[in-house]
Amino acid sequence: MNWRTYQAQQRVTRLGDRFLSYIDRTDESAGAASQADPVVLLHGIPTWGYLWKDLIPEVAAQRRTLVPDLLGFGFSDQRDCFDRSIDRQAAAIDRWLDQLGIESAAIVAHNIGGGVALRLATLYPERVSQLCVMNTVCYDSWPIELMLQFGHPSANRLVSASKTIGGLALALKSGFAKSPDSDFLEALLAPYRTEVGKRSLVRNAAALNTNQTTEISHLLPSIDVPTLVLWGEDDKFQDIRFGRRLATDIPNAEFVPLSDARHFVMVDRPDEVAKRVSEFLSAGVLNR
Amino acid sequence: MLGLSKRTIDEYEASGEIERVYAEIQPTLRVSGVNLNFRTWAAQDHLLPLLWDPLKANCGTDTFEQSADELRATAAASAIRLSRLEAHPAAGLGESQAFQLHEALKLYHFVNPKLLLFTSTVKLALDGELHAPDSFADVSKTPRRVTPGAPPDMYPMAMVDEQPDDTTVQEVFDDIKQTLDLKSVNSDYRTMALWPAYLKAMWRSLKPVTQQQDYTDAADRLRDRSRQLAGQLPLPISLPTRTLEAGGADVDKAIETTAAFECLLPGLILNIALCLRDFVDDDRLSESPWPASYRTLPE
């Protein structure tokens, strides 16, 4: 599926003055399991919901699947007048789930989406019935140097969006075990190729804040839902030691390191990730 | 070809005085971006601050706001009498895409009449036809000030590059430029190009409408009314051409560019009203998307 086809499938909702675009999909094959808690897939920076394009069909075959573009990301609101921190993103997801009439959901998340998920699981525990994080930010694992530089207000101000995003695409390649398909990489950054999109992405990077994971570190042992921690072993952005520590601190967490995979583990090992996530979600339904 | 220079200064490129003026334009006009006319004036030596500074006080008054809204409502009424475009249903957009397109059209529906009124004011000033308002000496008629700042839910002025990678979009841009006799593509079309299927469907429907006599007449009426309203702004404006010359601006080029925008904008206002008609009923089209609130200044 190309990104424009994906974009055409997005629904939209207002969250106060902001708007949030999202995919809402349930396949017929989900059958009775579609009545189980929905699954919410959260992307990280600098991507958007399209990151999950290959996993969505797998998950939607089991459960109702919701894939938001976080505020300031993808085709959600990109205005330059709100806080994009993971604290505010978690509050926005909480509000969005309320609007959809969803009490709790299984959360599958990557990168800073994982930071949002960890905040939901610790600070809004009633919202999360299963938790799967992949190469997530946690503790003081972040922001990485690339994003610190990118988020500086003056770093890219006088550089056009096409040059800025072109440079970012090159830097992102080290997040993949094998050179990613160029169309896919272009699609991941497509929403940021306007000047407004570039500025929004810079603001998203400027909002990265270590304190918002360190302040919940002591709450991780309170997470009492089934948890899967998937990690690309060769990740240059989020070191695997953070994944091990996370799986130790969260009770009921299973840690699964994946070889031949870096940061974008769902791209490097799509079949294995789909299998692991599907099994994890299925177990959650069976255990209810 | 209309005298619009291809050279512009985008917001991200602005520095110094241009950056300062861009930062003032957005809260004063209550808009989320800087449109092509300002970006074009900015690229002409020293011109933009020389135009903006004498006029900006008027732009923040209730008279300016209400005059611009009268132009917007007049364009809406004219659009209702023209053919429907029905480009939105033809483009097959998804829910989020349609929502965002609608929000983008509201933005231009709101701001373009302000651009026309500002441009007409510049034109009258450069032609030496602006006179100090008689009412200014009457303190009871001191204008109310509009509360500045873009509405919190206004869509950002996002747009594709003027030389887009998408060949379909480039073809439409080329046709727009040829048909409307332009050197640069306006922000409005570049924003619509975020949804290429819509841009294509819109232009296919709009192009024949722009050839109709009713359309041309409606655009002429808007331009005439804009000039009348520009002559009634409440605060004195001093913009002698000698000041522009002393400031280092090319007056002839300024006059040519301003005239070109004054020629272009009425049609653009009608076009956006026609596009927006696909999304809202006629009553709603006549209402301002973001009515102003006012503040009292200390004496």
Short mmCIF file of N, CA, C and O in Angstrom, two decimals, chain A residues 76-160:
data_model
loop_
_atom_site.label_atom_id
_atom_site.label_comp_id
_atom_site.label_asym_id
_atom_site.label_seq_id
_atom_site.Cartn_x
_atom_site.Cartn_y
_atom_site.Cartn_z
N SER A 76 -1.85 14.24 11.32
CA SER A 76 -2.54 14.93 12.41
C SER A 76 -2.09 16.39 12.41
O SER A 76 -1.24 16.79 11.61
N ASP A 77 -2.66 17.16 13.34
CA ASP A 77 -2.43 18.60 13.37
C ASP A 77 -0.93 18.93 13.42
O ASP A 77 -0.19 18.37 14.22
N GLN A 78 -0.52 19.82 12.57
CA GLN A 78 0.89 20.24 12.51
C GLN A 78 1.07 21.71 12.86
O GLN A 78 2.14 22.28 12.62
N ARG A 79 0.03 22.34 13.42
CA ARG A 79 0.19 23.76 13.75
C ARG A 79 1.28 23.98 14.78
O ARG A 79 1.59 23.09 15.57
N ASP A 80 1.82 25.18 14.78
CA ASP A 80 2.96 25.48 15.63
C ASP A 80 2.50 26.15 16.92
O ASP A 80 2.93 27.25 17.23
N CYS A 81 1.63 25.51 17.67
CA CYS A 81 1.13 26.20 18.86
C CYS A 81 0.69 25.22 19.94
O CYS A 81 -0.28 25.49 20.64
N PHE A 82 1.37 24.09 20.05
CA PHE A 82 1.00 23.18 21.13
C PHE A 82 2.18 22.30 21.51
O PHE A 82 3.15 22.18 20.75
N ASP A 83 2.07 21.70 22.65
CA ASP A 83 3.11 20.87 23.24
C ASP A 83 3.00 19.45 22.67
O ASP A 83 1.94 18.85 22.71
N ARG A 84 4.10 18.94 22.14
CA ARG A 84 4.10 17.60 21.54
C ARG A 84 4.81 16.58 22.42
O ARG A 84 5.20 15.51 21.95
N SER A 85 5.05 16.90 23.68
CA SER A 85 5.78 15.99 24.56
C SER A 85 5.02 14.68 24.73
O SER A 85 3.80 14.61 24.51
N ILE A 86 5.72 13.65 25.16
CA ILE A 86 5.04 12.36 25.32
C ILE A 86 4.02 12.44 26.46
O ILE A 86 3.05 11.69 26.46
N ASP A 87 4.22 13.34 27.39
CA ASP A 87 3.22 13.57 28.43
C ASP A 87 1.90 14.03 27.80
O ASP A 87 0.83 13.48 28.07
N ARG A 88 1.98 15.01 26.91
CA ARG A 88 0.76 15.53 26.25
C ARG A 88 0.20 14.52 25.25
O ARG A 88 -1.00 14.43 25.06
N GLN A 89 1.10 13.76 24.63
CA GLN A 89 0.62 12.74 23.67
C GLN A 89 -0.18 11.67 24.42
O GLN A 89 -1.23 11.21 23.93
N ALA A 90 0.29 11.28 25.60
CA ALA A 90 -0.44 10.27 26.37
C ALA A 90 -1.81 10.81 26.77
O ALA A 90 -2.83 10.10 26.70
N ALA A 91 -1.85 12.08 27.18
CA ALA A 91 -3.13 12.69 27.54
C ALA A 91 -4.06 12.74 26.33
O ALA A 91 -5.28 12.52 26.45
N ALA A 92 -3.49 13.02 25.15
CA ALA A 92 -4.31 13.08 23.93
C ALA A 92 -4.86 11.69 23.58
O ALA A 92 -6.02 11.56 23.17
N ILE A 93 -4.02 10.66 23.73
CA ILE A 93 -4.50 9.31 23.43
C ILE A 93 -5.60 8.91 24.42
O ILE A 93 -6.61 8.31 24.03
N ASP A 94 -5.42 9.29 25.67
CA ASP A 94 -6.45 9.01 26.68
C ASP A 94 -7.78 9.66 26.27
O ASP A 94 -8.84 9.03 26.31
N ARG A 95 -7.69 10.91 25.85
CA ARG A 95 -8.90 11.64 25.46
C ARG A 95 -9.53 11.04 24.19
O ARG A 95 -10.75 10.94 24.08
N TRP A 96 -8.68 10.67 23.28
CA TRP A 96 -9.15 10.08 22.02
C TRP A 96 -9.88 8.76 22.28
O TRP A 96 -10.96 8.51 21.72
N LEU A 97 -9.30 7.92 23.16
CA LEU A 97 -9.96 6.65 23.49
C LEU A 97 -11.31 6.92 24.14
O LEU A 97 -12.29 6.21 23.88
N ASP A 98 -11.36 7.94 24.97
CA ASP A 98 -12.65 8.33 25.57
C ASP A 98 -13.66 8.65 24.48
O ASP A 98 -14.81 8.21 24.54
N GLN A 99 -13.23 9.44 23.51
CA GLN A 99 -14.15 9.84 22.43
C GLN A 99 -14.66 8.63 21.67
O GLN A 99 -15.78 8.62 21.17
N LEU A 100 -13.80 7.62 21.53
CA LEU A 100 -14.20 6.42 20.79
C LEU A 100 -14.99 5.45 21.67
O LEU A 100 -15.43 4.40 21.19
N GLY A 101 -15.14 5.80 22.94
CA GLY A 101 -15.88 4.93 23.85
C GLY A 101 -15.10 3.68 24.22
O GLY A 101 -15.70 2.64 24.53
N ILE A 102 -13.80 3.76 24.20
CA ILE A 102 -12.94 2.61 24.50
C ILE A 102 -12.38 2.75 25.92
O ILE A 102 -11.71 3.74 26.23
N GLU A 103 -12.66 1.76 26.76
CA GLU A 103 -12.18 1.85 28.15
C GLU A 103 -10.72 1.43 28.24
O GLU A 103 -9.92 2.06 28.94
N SER A 104 -10.37 0.32 27.58
CA SER A 104 -8.98 -0.14 27.65
C SER A 104 -8.59 -0.77 26.32
O SER A 104 -9.45 -1.22 25.55
N ALA A 105 -7.30 -0.79 26.07
CA ALA A 105 -6.79 -1.28 24.79
C ALA A 105 -5.44 -1.96 24.98
O ALA A 105 -4.74 -1.71 25.97
N ALA A 106 -5.12 -2.82 24.04
CA ALA A 106 -3.75 -3.35 23.97
C ALA A 106 -2.93 -2.31 23.22
O ALA A 106 -3.34 -1.83 22.15
N ILE A 107 -1.79 -1.96 23.77
CA ILE A 107 -0.96 -0.94 23.14
C ILE A 107 0.30 -1.59 22.58
O ILE A 107 1.01 -2.32 23.28
N VAL A 108 0.55 -1.36 21.31
CA VAL A 108 1.77 -1.83 20.64
C VAL A 108 2.51 -0.58 20.17
O VAL A 108 1.92 0.23 19.44
N ALA A 109 3.77 -0.41 20.59
CA ALA A 109 4.37 0.90 20.37
C ALA A 109 5.87 0.80 20.09
O ALA A 109 6.54 -0.12 20.54
N HIS A 110 6.37 1.79 19.41
CA HIS A 110 7.77 1.85 18.99
C HIS A 110 8.35 3.23 19.29
O HIS A 110 7.62 4.24 19.22
N ASN A 111 9.64 3.27 19.67
CA ASN A 111 10.36 4.54 19.80
C ASN A 111 9.64 5.44 20.81
O ASN A 111 9.30 4.99 21.88
N ILE A 112 9.36 6.70 20.48
CA ILE A 112 8.70 7.54 21.49
C ILE A 112 7.25 7.14 21.69
O ILE A 112 6.64 7.47 22.71
N GLY A 113 6.67 6.42 20.70
CA GLY A 113 5.34 5.85 20.92
C GLY A 113 5.40 4.91 22.13
O GLY A 113 4.42 4.81 22.89
N GLY A 114 6.55 4.26 22.31
CA GLY A 114 6.74 3.40 23.48
C GLY A 114 6.77 4.22 24.77
O GLY A 114 6.25 3.80 25.81
N GLY A 115 7.36 5.42 24.68
CA GLY A 115 7.35 6.31 25.84
C GLY A 115 5.92 6.71 26.20
O GLY A 115 5.55 6.77 27.38
N VAL A 116 5.11 6.97 25.17
CA VAL A 116 3.70 7.29 25.40
C VAL A 116 3.01 6.09 26.04
O VAL A 116 2.25 6.23 27.01
N ALA A 117 3.30 4.91 25.51
CA ALA A 117 2.68 3.69 26.03
C ALA A 117 3.07 3.44 27.49
O ALA A 117 2.22 3.05 28.31
N LEU A 118 4.33 3.67 27.82
CA LEU A 118 4.78 3.46 29.21
C LEU A 118 4.10 4.46 30.14
O LEU A 118 3.76 4.13 31.28
N ARG A 119 3.90 5.67 29.66
CA ARG A 119 3.18 6.66 30.50
C ARG A 119 1.72 6.25 30.67
O ARG A 119 1.16 6.38 31.76
N LEU A 120 1.12 5.75 29.60
CA LEU A 120 -0.27 5.28 29.73
C LEU A 120 -0.35 4.12 30.73
O LEU A 120 -1.23 4.10 31.59
N ALA A 121 0.59 3.19 30.62
CA ALA A 121 0.54 1.99 31.47
C ALA A 121 0.81 2.31 32.93
O ALA A 121 0.33 1.60 33.82
N THR A 122 1.55 3.37 33.19
CA THR A 122 1.86 3.71 34.58
C THR A 122 0.93 4.77 35.16
O THR A 122 0.58 4.72 36.34
N LEU A 123 0.52 5.72 34.34
CA LEU A 123 -0.26 6.85 34.86
C LEU A 123 -1.75 6.75 34.52
O LEU A 123 -2.56 7.43 35.14
N TYR A 124 -2.09 5.94 33.52
CA TYR A 124 -3.50 5.71 33.16
C TYR A 124 -3.69 4.19 33.08
O TYR A 124 -4.06 3.67 32.02
N PRO A 125 -3.39 3.47 34.16
CA PRO A 125 -3.28 2.00 34.07
C PRO A 125 -4.57 1.32 33.62
O PRO A 125 -4.51 0.25 33.00
N GLU A 126 -5.70 1.95 33.89
CA GLU A 126 -6.97 1.34 33.47
C GLU A 126 -7.13 1.31 31.95
O GLU A 126 -7.97 0.58 31.41
N ARG A 127 -6.31 2.11 31.27
CA ARG A 127 -6.40 2.21 29.81
C ARG A 127 -5.72 1.04 29.10
O ARG A 127 -5.97 0.79 27.92
N VAL A 128 -4.79 0.36 29.77
CA VAL A 128 -3.91 -0.58 29.07
C VAL A 128 -4.16 -2.00 29.57
O VAL A 128 -3.99 -2.29 30.76
N SER A 129 -4.58 -2.87 28.65
CA SER A 129 -4.83 -4.26 29.04
C SER A 129 -3.70 -5.18 28.60
O SER A 129 -3.55 -6.28 29.14
N GLN A 130 -2.93 -4.79 27.62
CA GLN A 130 -1.72 -5.51 27.20
C GLN A 130 -0.74 -4.46 26.70
O GLN A 130 -1.16 -3.43 26.14
N LEU A 131 0.54 -4.76 26.85
CA LEU A 131 1.54 -3.78 26.45
C LEU A 131 2.66 -4.46 25.67
O LEU A 131 3.24 -5.44 26.15
N CYS A 132 2.89 -3.96 24.46
CA CYS A 132 4.02 -4.46 23.67
C CYS A 132 4.84 -3.25 23.23
O CYS A 132 4.31 -2.37 22.54
N VAL A 133 6.09 -3.20 23.64
CA VAL A 133 6.95 -2.09 23.21
C VAL A 133 8.13 -2.64 22.42
O VAL A 133 8.66 -3.70 22.73
N MET A 134 8.51 -1.89 21.40
CA MET A 134 9.62 -2.30 20.52
C MET A 134 10.65 -1.18 20.47
O MET A 134 10.30 -0.04 20.13
N ASN A 135 11.89 -1.47 20.80
CA ASN A 135 12.96 -0.49 20.70
C ASN A 135 12.47 0.88 21.16
O ASN A 135 12.59 1.88 20.43
N THR A 136 11.92 0.87 22.36
CA THR A 136 11.27 2.08 22.86
C THR A 136 12.24 2.99 23.61
O THR A 136 13.26 2.54 24.12
N VAL A 137 11.89 4.26 23.68
CA VAL A 137 12.59 5.15 24.59
C VAL A 137 12.16 4.79 26.01
O VAL A 137 11.01 4.39 26.25
N CYS A 138 13.08 4.90 26.96
CA CYS A 138 12.78 4.61 28.36
C CYS A 138 13.96 5.11 29.20
O CYS A 138 15.04 5.37 28.67
N TYR A 139 13.71 5.24 30.49
CA TYR A 139 14.79 5.73 31.39
C TYR A 139 15.45 6.97 30.77
O TYR A 139 14.76 7.88 30.31
N ASP A 140 16.81 6.93 30.68
CA ASP A 140 17.49 8.07 30.04
C ASP A 140 18.14 7.63 28.72
O ASP A 140 19.24 8.03 28.38
N SER A 141 17.40 6.79 27.99
CA SER A 141 17.92 6.28 26.71
C SER A 141 17.83 7.31 25.59
O SER A 141 18.27 7.04 24.48
N TRP A 142 17.26 8.45 25.84
CA TRP A 142 16.91 9.38 24.78
C TRP A 142 16.99 10.79 25.30
O TRP A 142 17.10 10.95 26.52
N PRO A 143 16.90 11.81 24.48
CA PRO A 143 16.85 11.83 23.01
C PRO A 143 18.24 11.49 22.42
O PRO A 143 19.25 11.81 23.03
N ILE A 144 18.23 10.88 21.28
CA ILE A 144 19.49 10.58 20.61
C ILE A 144 20.06 11.86 19.98
O ILE A 144 19.33 12.82 19.74
N GLU A 145 21.36 11.83 19.71
CA GLU A 145 22.05 13.03 19.22
C GLU A 145 21.40 13.58 17.94
O GLU A 145 21.23 14.79 17.79
N LEU A 146 21.04 12.65 17.04
CA LEU A 146 20.43 13.07 15.78
C LEU A 146 19.20 13.95 16.02
O LEU A 146 19.02 14.99 15.40
N MET A 147 18.35 13.52 16.96
CA MET A 147 17.11 14.25 17.22
C MET A 147 17.37 15.52 18.04
O MET A 147 16.66 16.52 17.88
N LEU A 148 18.37 15.47 18.92
CA LEU A 148 18.72 16.69 19.68
C LEU A 148 19.12 17.80 18.73
O LEU A 148 18.71 18.95 18.87
N GLN A 149 19.93 17.44 17.75
CA GLN A 149 20.37 18.44 16.76
C GLN A 149 19.19 18.89 15.89
O GLN A 149 19.02 20.07 15.62
N PHE A 150 18.39 17.91 15.50
CA PHE A 150 17.27 18.23 14.61
C PHE A 150 16.27 19.18 15.27
O PHE A 150 15.66 20.01 14.62
N GLY A 151 16.11 19.02 16.59
CA GLY A 151 15.11 19.81 17.30
C GLY A 151 15.55 21.20 17.69
O GLY A 151 14.76 21.96 18.23
N HIS A 152 16.80 21.53 17.43
CA HIS A 152 17.22 22.88 17.78
C HIS A 152 16.48 23.89 16.90
O HIS A 152 16.46 23.75 15.68
N PRO A 153 15.87 24.90 17.52
CA PRO A 153 15.01 25.80 16.74
C PRO A 153 15.70 26.45 15.54
O PRO A 153 15.05 26.73 14.53
N SER A 154 16.99 26.68 15.65
CA SER A 154 17.65 27.38 14.53
C SER A 154 18.37 26.43 13.58
O SER A 154 18.86 26.86 12.55
N ALA A 155 18.43 25.15 13.94
CA ALA A 155 19.27 24.22 13.16
C ALA A 155 18.88 24.16 11.69
O ALA A 155 19.73 24.19 10.81
N ASN A 156 17.60 24.07 11.42
CA ASN A 156 17.15 23.89 10.04
C ASN A 156 16.27 25.03 9.56
O ASN A 156 15.60 24.91 8.54
N ARG A 157 16.27 26.14 10.31
CA ARG A 157 15.31 27.19 9.99
C ARG A 157 15.52 27.77 8.60
O ARG A 157 14.57 28.06 7.89
N LEU A 158 16.77 27.94 8.22
CA LEU A 158 17.04 28.56 6.92
C LEU A 158 17.29 27.53 5.81
O LEU A 158 17.74 27.89 4.73
N VAL A 159 17.00 26.28 6.12
CA VAL A 159 17.20 25.22 5.12
C VAL A 159 15.82 24.75 4.65
O VAL A 159 14.91 24.57 5.47
N SER A 160 15.66 24.55 3.36
CA SER A 160 14.35 24.17 2.83
C SER A 160 13.93 22.80 3.34
O SER A 160 14.76 21.98 3.76
#
